[in-house]
Short mmCIF file of C-alpha atoms in Angstrom, two decimals:
data_model
loop_
_atom_site.label_atom_id
_atom_site.label_comp_id
_atom_site.label_asym_id
_atom_site.label_seq_id
_atom_site.Cartn_x
_atom_site.Cartn_y
_atom_site.Cartn_z
CA UNK A 12 -23.33 20.99 -9.95
CA UNK A 13 -20.87 20.55 -12.82
CA UNK A 14 -19.23 23.87 -13.64
CA UNK A 15 -18.27 22.66 -17.12
CA UNK A 16 -21.88 22.34 -18.26
CA UNK A 17 -21.92 18.58 -18.75
CA UNK A 18 -25.23 18.29 -16.88
CA UNK A 19 -26.93 20.76 -19.23
CA UNK A 20 -25.44 18.98 -22.24
CA UNK A 21 -26.87 15.64 -21.09
CA UNK A 22 -30.37 17.11 -20.66
CA UNK A 23 -30.19 18.90 -24.01
CA UNK A 24 -29.15 15.65 -25.67
CA UNK A 25 -32.16 13.86 -24.19
CA UNK A 26 -34.42 16.60 -25.56
CA UNK A 27 -32.73 16.41 -28.97
CA UNK A 28 -33.67 12.75 -29.20
CA UNK A 29 -37.25 13.04 -28.03
CA UNK A 30 -37.53 13.87 -24.32
CA UNK A 31 -39.90 16.65 -23.25
CA UNK A 32 -38.34 20.11 -23.09
CA UNK A 33 -39.50 20.65 -19.51
CA UNK A 34 -36.57 18.54 -18.25
CA UNK A 35 -34.40 21.57 -19.05
CA UNK A 36 -35.97 23.64 -16.28
CA UNK A 37 -38.00 21.59 -13.79
CA UNK A 38 -36.37 20.88 -10.43
CA UNK A 39 -36.64 17.10 -10.75
CA UNK A 40 -36.37 16.19 -14.43
CA UNK A 41 -38.34 13.08 -15.42
CA UNK A 42 -38.47 11.49 -18.86
CA UNK A 43 -40.55 8.38 -18.21
CA UNK A 44 -39.62 4.80 -18.99
CA UNK A 45 -41.93 4.66 -22.02
CA UNK A 46 -40.34 7.78 -23.54
CA UNK A 47 -36.79 6.84 -22.54
CA UNK A 48 -37.02 3.61 -24.57
CA UNK A 49 -37.71 5.68 -27.69
CA UNK A 50 -34.97 8.21 -26.83
CA UNK A 51 -32.35 5.50 -26.46
CA UNK A 52 -33.44 3.89 -29.74
CA UNK A 53 -33.01 7.21 -31.57
CA UNK A 54 -29.60 7.70 -29.98
CA UNK A 55 -28.55 4.27 -31.18
CA UNK A 56 -29.75 5.02 -34.70
CA UNK A 57 -27.72 8.24 -34.73
CA UNK A 58 -24.57 6.44 -33.54
CA UNK A 59 -25.03 3.88 -36.33
CA UNK A 60 -25.48 6.69 -38.86
CA UNK A 61 -22.19 8.21 -37.71
CA UNK A 62 -20.34 4.92 -38.21
CA UNK A 63 -20.62 3.34 -34.78
CA UNK A 64 -21.42 -0.32 -34.17
CA UNK A 65 -23.44 -2.19 -31.55
CA UNK A 66 -22.75 -5.82 -30.69
CA UNK A 67 -25.71 -7.32 -28.88
CA UNK A 68 -25.55 -10.71 -27.12
CA UNK A 69 -21.86 -10.02 -26.58
CA UNK A 70 -19.93 -10.40 -23.33
CA UNK A 71 -16.32 -9.42 -22.64
CA UNK A 72 -15.12 -12.71 -21.19
CA UNK A 73 -11.39 -11.95 -20.89
CA UNK A 74 -8.59 -9.49 -21.59
CA UNK A 75 -5.41 -10.03 -23.55
CA UNK A 76 -3.62 -7.24 -21.76
CA UNK A 77 -0.35 -7.03 -23.66
CA UNK A 78 -2.12 -7.22 -27.00
CA UNK A 79 -4.65 -4.48 -26.11
CA UNK A 80 -7.36 -6.95 -26.96
CA UNK A 81 -10.83 -7.83 -25.68
CA UNK A 82 -12.02 -11.41 -25.83
CA UNK A 83 -15.76 -11.58 -26.51
CA UNK A 84 -17.99 -14.59 -25.90
CA UNK A 85 -14.89 -16.71 -25.27
CA UNK A 86 -13.72 -16.75 -28.89
CA UNK A 87 -13.88 -13.41 -30.74
CA UNK A 88 -11.00 -10.98 -30.27
CA UNK A 89 -11.33 -7.21 -30.68
CA UNK A 90 -8.24 -5.01 -30.77
CA UNK A 91 -8.71 -1.85 -28.73
CA UNK A 92 -6.49 1.20 -28.55
CA UNK A 93 -8.56 2.10 -25.50
CA UNK A 94 -11.61 0.45 -23.93
CA UNK A 95 -14.16 2.29 -21.80
CA UNK A 96 -15.60 -0.06 -19.18
CA UNK A 97 -18.97 1.61 -18.55
CA UNK A 98 -20.35 -1.67 -17.30
CA UNK A 99 -23.23 -0.74 -14.99
CA UNK A 100 -23.60 -1.63 -11.33
CA UNK A 101 -24.83 -5.20 -11.95
CA UNK A 102 -22.01 -6.46 -14.19
CA UNK A 103 -20.84 -8.97 -11.63
CA UNK A 104 -19.25 -11.30 -14.17
CA UNK A 105 -17.13 -8.44 -15.51
CA UNK A 106 -16.09 -7.34 -12.01
CA UNK A 107 -14.89 -10.89 -11.37
CA UNK A 108 -12.97 -11.03 -14.66
CA UNK A 109 -11.25 -7.69 -14.01
CA UNK A 110 -10.42 -8.79 -10.49
CA UNK A 111 -8.69 -11.89 -11.88
CA UNK A 112 -6.47 -9.54 -13.85
CA UNK A 113 -5.74 -7.70 -10.59
CA UNK A 114 -7.16 -4.45 -11.87
CA UNK A 115 -7.12 -2.26 -8.75
CA UNK A 116 -10.57 -2.06 -7.19
CA UNK A 117 -12.05 -1.91 -3.74
CA UNK A 118 -15.31 -2.50 -1.96
CA UNK A 119 -17.28 0.67 -1.31
CA UNK A 120 -20.26 1.69 0.76
CA UNK A 121 -23.70 1.44 -0.80
CA UNK A 122 -27.26 0.97 0.47
CA UNK A 123 -29.91 -1.74 0.52
CA UNK A 124 -33.54 -1.86 1.53
CA UNK A 125 -37.09 -2.16 0.26
CA UNK A 126 -39.55 -0.57 -2.12
CA UNK A 127 -42.36 1.14 -0.23
CA UNK A 128 -45.79 1.73 -1.83
CA UNK A 129 -48.35 4.34 -0.76
CA UNK A 130 -51.52 5.54 -2.46
CA UNK A 131 -50.51 8.46 -4.68
CA UNK A 132 -53.45 10.40 -3.20
CA UNK A 133 -51.80 10.24 0.24
CA UNK A 134 -48.57 11.74 -1.12
CA UNK A 135 -50.48 14.41 -3.05
CA UNK A 136 -52.42 15.40 0.06
CA UNK A 137 -49.24 15.63 2.11
CA UNK A 138 -47.28 17.66 -0.43
CA UNK A 139 -50.04 19.89 -1.82
CA UNK A 140 -52.47 20.02 1.09
CA UNK A 141 -55.26 18.86 -1.22
CA UNK A 142 -56.03 16.56 -4.12
CA UNK A 143 -53.88 17.53 -7.11
CA UNK A 144 -56.84 17.61 -9.51
CA UNK A 145 -55.93 18.13 -13.15
CA UNK A 146 -53.71 21.14 -12.56
CA UNK A 147 -50.81 19.53 -10.69
CA UNK A 148 -48.54 16.57 -11.42
CA UNK A 149 -48.33 13.51 -9.18
CA UNK A 150 -46.39 14.70 -6.13
CA UNK A 151 -42.91 13.48 -5.24
CA UNK A 152 -40.94 13.43 -2.00
CA UNK A 153 -37.40 12.94 -0.71
CA UNK A 154 -36.79 11.93 2.90
CA UNK A 155 -33.74 11.18 5.01
CA UNK A 156 -33.18 10.19 8.63
CA UNK A 157 -30.07 9.78 10.76
CA UNK A 158 -30.63 7.05 13.33
CA UNK A 159 -29.16 6.76 16.81
CA UNK A 160 -27.27 3.62 15.73
CA UNK A 161 -25.23 5.78 13.37
CA UNK A 162 -26.83 4.57 10.16
CA UNK A 163 -28.58 6.72 7.61
CA UNK A 164 -31.95 5.75 6.14
CA UNK A 165 -33.24 7.63 3.11
CA UNK A 166 -35.57 7.42 0.13
CA UNK A 167 -34.12 6.95 -3.33
CA UNK A 168 -35.45 6.81 -6.90
CA UNK A 169 -38.93 8.00 -5.95
CA UNK A 170 -41.53 7.11 -8.59
CA UNK A 171 -44.78 9.14 -8.45
CA UNK A 172 -47.69 7.23 -9.97
CA UNK A 173 -45.26 4.41 -10.63
CA UNK A 174 -44.64 0.70 -10.46
CA UNK A 175 -42.32 -1.67 -8.63
CA UNK A 176 -40.53 -3.93 -11.10
CA UNK A 177 -38.73 -7.24 -10.81
CA UNK A 178 -35.15 -6.32 -11.81
CA UNK A 179 -33.48 -9.68 -11.18
CA UNK A 180 -30.48 -10.64 -13.29
CA UNK A 181 -29.30 -13.95 -11.81
CA UNK A 182 -31.04 -17.29 -11.28
CA UNK A 183 -32.46 -17.94 -7.82
CA UNK A 184 -31.80 -14.34 -6.79
CA UNK A 185 -34.37 -11.54 -6.76
CA UNK A 186 -34.02 -7.77 -6.80
CA UNK A 187 -36.58 -4.99 -7.30
CA UNK A 188 -36.51 -1.49 -8.71
CA UNK A 189 -39.02 1.25 -9.49
CA UNK A 190 -40.25 3.10 -12.58
CA UNK A 191 -42.82 5.61 -13.74
CA UNK A 192 -44.33 6.11 -17.16
CA UNK A 193 -44.28 9.65 -18.50
CA UNK A 194 -47.90 10.30 -17.46
CA UNK A 195 -47.25 9.09 -13.87
CA UNK A 196 -50.82 7.81 -13.81
CA UNK A 197 -50.39 4.77 -11.57
CA UNK A 198 -52.51 4.64 -8.43
CA UNK A 199 -49.50 4.19 -6.12
CA UNK A 200 -46.34 6.13 -5.40
CA UNK A 201 -43.25 4.09 -4.65
CA UNK A 202 -39.67 4.71 -3.67
CA UNK A 203 -36.74 2.80 -2.30
CA UNK A 204 -36.25 3.15 1.44
CA UNK A 205 -32.66 2.14 1.99
CA UNK A 206 -30.09 1.93 4.76
CA UNK A 207 -26.39 2.46 4.35
CA UNK A 208 -24.02 -0.49 4.53
CA UNK A 209 -20.24 -0.25 4.66
CA UNK A 210 -17.34 -2.66 4.04
CA UNK A 211 -17.38 -3.31 7.80
CA UNK A 212 -20.77 -5.00 7.33
CA UNK A 213 -19.31 -7.40 4.77
CA UNK A 214 -16.78 -8.83 7.20
CA UNK A 215 -14.10 -9.08 4.52
CA UNK A 216 -11.49 -6.92 2.80
CA UNK A 217 -12.12 -8.65 -0.52
CA UNK A 218 -12.92 -6.10 -3.25
CA UNK A 219 -15.94 -8.18 -4.25
CA UNK A 220 -17.29 -8.67 -0.70
CA UNK A 221 -20.12 -6.21 -1.34
CA UNK A 222 -21.30 -8.30 -4.30
CA UNK A 223 -21.41 -11.39 -2.09
CA UNK A 224 -23.44 -9.39 0.45
CA UNK A 225 -25.91 -8.31 -2.25
CA UNK A 226 -26.23 -11.85 -3.55
CA UNK A 227 -27.04 -13.22 -0.11
CA UNK A 228 -29.88 -10.72 0.32
CA UNK A 229 -31.19 -11.49 -3.18
CA UNK A 230 -31.12 -15.22 -2.45
CA UNK A 231 -33.11 -14.54 0.73
CA UNK A 232 -35.64 -12.49 -1.26
CA UNK A 233 -36.01 -15.23 -3.89
CA UNK A 234 -36.63 -17.82 -1.18
CA UNK A 235 -39.08 -15.56 0.69
CA UNK A 236 -41.26 -15.17 -2.41
CA UNK A 237 -40.45 -18.56 -3.94
CA UNK A 238 -39.29 -16.79 -7.07
CA UNK A 239 -41.93 -14.04 -6.95
CA UNK A 240 -41.51 -10.53 -5.56
CA UNK A 241 -42.14 -10.83 -1.79
CA UNK A 242 -44.59 -8.24 -0.41
CA UNK A 243 -45.46 -7.42 3.21
CA UNK A 244 -47.70 -4.94 5.02
CA UNK A 245 -45.70 -2.59 7.23
CA UNK A 246 -47.63 -3.69 10.34
CA UNK A 247 -46.54 -7.27 9.67
CA UNK A 248 -42.98 -6.14 8.94
CA UNK A 249 -42.86 -4.61 12.42
CA UNK A 250 -44.23 -7.79 13.99
CA UNK A 251 -41.97 -10.04 11.91
CA UNK A 252 -44.77 -12.18 10.52
CA UNK A 253 -45.87 -13.21 7.04
CA UNK A 254 -48.66 -11.07 5.65
CA UNK A 255 -51.79 -13.06 4.86
CA UNK A 256 -53.85 -10.39 3.09
CA UNK A 257 -53.62 -6.88 1.66
CA UNK A 258 -55.25 -3.97 3.41
CA UNK A 259 -56.17 -0.61 1.93
CA UNK A 260 -53.14 -0.57 -0.39
CA UNK A 261 -52.96 -2.92 -3.39
CA UNK A 262 -49.62 -3.57 -5.11
CA UNK A 263 -48.62 -1.89 -8.37
CA UNK A 264 -45.92 -4.36 -9.38
CA UNK A 265 -44.67 -5.45 -12.80
CA UNK A 266 -44.09 -9.18 -12.52
CA UNK A 267 -45.40 -11.94 -10.28
CA UNK A 268 -45.61 -11.15 -6.58
CA UNK A 269 -46.79 -12.81 -3.38
CA UNK A 270 -47.33 -12.08 0.30
CA UNK A 271 -44.28 -13.02 2.37
CA UNK A 272 -42.02 -11.92 5.24
CA UNK A 273 -39.76 -9.22 3.81
CA UNK A 274 -38.17 -8.49 7.18
CA UNK A 275 -36.39 -11.85 7.28
CA UNK A 276 -34.47 -10.98 4.10
CA UNK A 277 -32.20 -8.68 6.12
CA UNK A 278 -29.79 -9.03 9.02
CA UNK A 279 -31.44 -7.91 12.26
CA UNK A 280 -29.69 -4.53 12.49
CA UNK A 281 -30.67 -3.55 8.94
CA UNK A 282 -34.33 -4.57 9.31
CA UNK A 283 -34.55 -2.66 12.59
CA UNK A 284 -32.97 0.40 10.92
CA UNK A 285 -35.51 0.23 8.09
CA UNK A 286 -38.36 0.03 10.61
CA UNK A 287 -37.04 2.95 12.66
CA UNK A 288 -36.40 5.02 9.54
CA UNK A 289 -39.92 4.52 8.16
CA UNK A 290 -41.46 5.36 11.55
CA UNK A 291 -39.40 8.56 11.70
CA UNK A 292 -40.46 9.51 8.17
CA UNK A 293 -44.08 9.37 9.32
CA UNK A 294 -43.43 12.62 11.21
CA UNK A 295 -42.80 14.31 7.85
CA UNK A 296 -45.46 12.60 5.75
CA UNK A 297 -48.41 11.54 7.89
CA UNK A 298 -49.39 8.02 6.95
CA UNK A 299 -45.96 7.09 5.62
CA UNK A 300 -45.76 4.34 8.26
CA UNK A 301 -49.38 3.26 7.95
CA UNK A 302 -50.08 -0.36 8.84
CA UNK A 303 -51.27 -1.19 5.29
CA UNK A 304 -48.31 0.42 3.53
CA UNK A 305 -46.60 -2.20 1.39
CA UNK A 306 -42.93 -3.18 1.42
CA UNK A 307 -41.29 -5.35 -1.24
CA UNK A 308 -37.74 -6.48 -1.65
CA UNK A 309 -35.01 -6.56 -2.03
CA UNK A 310 -33.76 -3.18 -3.29
CA UNK A 311 -30.09 -4.12 -3.54
CA UNK A 312 -28.83 -2.35 -6.69
CA UNK A 313 -28.94 1.30 -5.63
CA UNK A 314 -25.31 1.78 -6.64
CA UNK A 315 -22.20 -0.23 -7.33
CA UNK A 316 -20.61 -2.09 -4.40
CA UNK A 317 -17.24 -1.71 -6.12
CA UNK A 318 -15.00 1.16 -7.13
CA UNK A 319 -12.53 0.45 -9.93
CA UNK A 320 -9.57 2.71 -9.32
CA UNK A 321 -8.51 5.27 -11.94
CA UNK A 322 -6.17 8.26 -12.00
CA UNK A 323 -6.85 11.93 -12.75
CA UNK A 324 -6.92 11.08 -16.46
CA UNK A 325 -9.69 8.54 -15.77
CA UNK A 326 -7.49 5.61 -16.81
CA UNK A 327 -6.40 2.56 -14.81
CA UNK A 328 -2.81 2.72 -13.54
CA UNK A 329 -2.56 -1.07 -13.88
CA UNK A 330 -3.81 -1.41 -17.47
CA UNK A 331 -3.20 1.86 -19.28
CA UNK A 332 -5.79 1.33 -22.01
CA UNK A 333 -8.78 0.66 -19.74
CA UNK A 334 -11.01 3.57 -18.67
CA UNK A 335 -13.39 2.65 -15.81
CA UNK A 336 -16.51 4.77 -16.20
CA UNK A 337 -19.93 5.50 -14.76
CA UNK A 338 -22.05 3.88 -12.12
CA UNK A 339 -20.62 0.37 -12.26
CA UNK A 340 -17.10 1.65 -11.83
CA UNK A 341 -18.19 3.61 -8.76
CA UNK A 342 -18.17 7.14 -10.19
CA UNK A 343 -21.88 7.91 -10.59
CA UNK A 344 -25.23 7.32 -8.93
CA UNK A 345 -27.85 7.47 -11.67
CA UNK A 346 -28.59 8.08 -15.34
CA UNK A 347 -27.53 11.72 -15.55
CA UNK A 348 -24.40 11.49 -13.40
CA UNK A 349 -23.32 8.37 -15.31
CA UNK A 350 -23.76 10.22 -18.60
CA UNK A 351 -21.75 13.15 -17.23
CA UNK A 352 -18.95 10.79 -16.22
CA UNK A 353 -19.02 9.29 -19.71
CA UNK A 354 -18.46 12.76 -21.17
CA UNK A 355 -15.60 13.34 -18.72
CA UNK A 356 -13.94 10.09 -19.80
CA UNK A 357 -14.43 10.94 -23.48
CA UNK A 358 -12.75 14.31 -22.90
CA UNK A 359 -9.72 12.56 -21.37
CA UNK A 360 -9.48 10.14 -24.31
CA UNK A 361 -9.55 13.10 -26.70
CA UNK A 362 -6.67 14.70 -24.77
CA UNK A 363 -4.74 11.45 -24.92
CA UNK A 364 -4.87 11.39 -28.70
CA UNK A 365 -4.31 15.10 -29.09
CA UNK A 366 -1.01 14.94 -27.18
#
């Protein structure tokens, strides 16, 4: 929906570096995790060829604001005419550092929930009315429900023929995500089923209150699975009891997993909203709320819980050489929109130096 063509440019760039050309015209472009790894590697090689530099195992630990300087790993200092903070939605250490420097930021709404797994055959049958055979790709879906309690429940990051993955980034906390390989050949479909949460749920006006909320859920998930991804049949989720065995659906999960009580990860209102949302979705995809459908958790990183404020020129009013950018800064919701925001920020930096 970008009238300046940034979306098309992003897709064309992916194709240039190895993605399939069909992402230029299919309704829901999909590269595949296995292909995306190679695409990103080729992009990095091109940036190096053009004179760029990558510093791995490097963390911005502080700012020397007056000197326009980044402190890296506590000792190294890098002078920066401008610095683009495209930090991703899980850069909690960097959020905390920027907050210490009183960079204007605020808590924002986001969503949390579970990964739900169904047999891919069930989704194919619902969407196509028959088995997909060899002619059709693994079917996808997108569902949303507005509940009577005022909350929205919806599916996100749907992965046909995909896998649930352990995406944890902090000790004693556990978060999950989803992925598909390019062939989408896994036996299960999975997606996030998530419920909206707002700053009112955090009970604090602190800009980092949403991070604390995420961390609490992730600690609950880690405890529920004793360090493994906790998994529960939907019937047991409804009855608030630990699952003791799998039914007709077996997990497709990358990483260790175990049967547990996923429901207890969440506050009561959120778990009830997830239950009601999944039951409502069964009216659109028959079998979506089947008793053997598997839930795993916690899906807590759908988007950033923080927005770092910036002006129309995409720069911070507080520190005039910092450009908050992308999903972590609160201006995107996925790979393509984050890339588009990166282009927008780059355009503003070009204007800065042209003037």
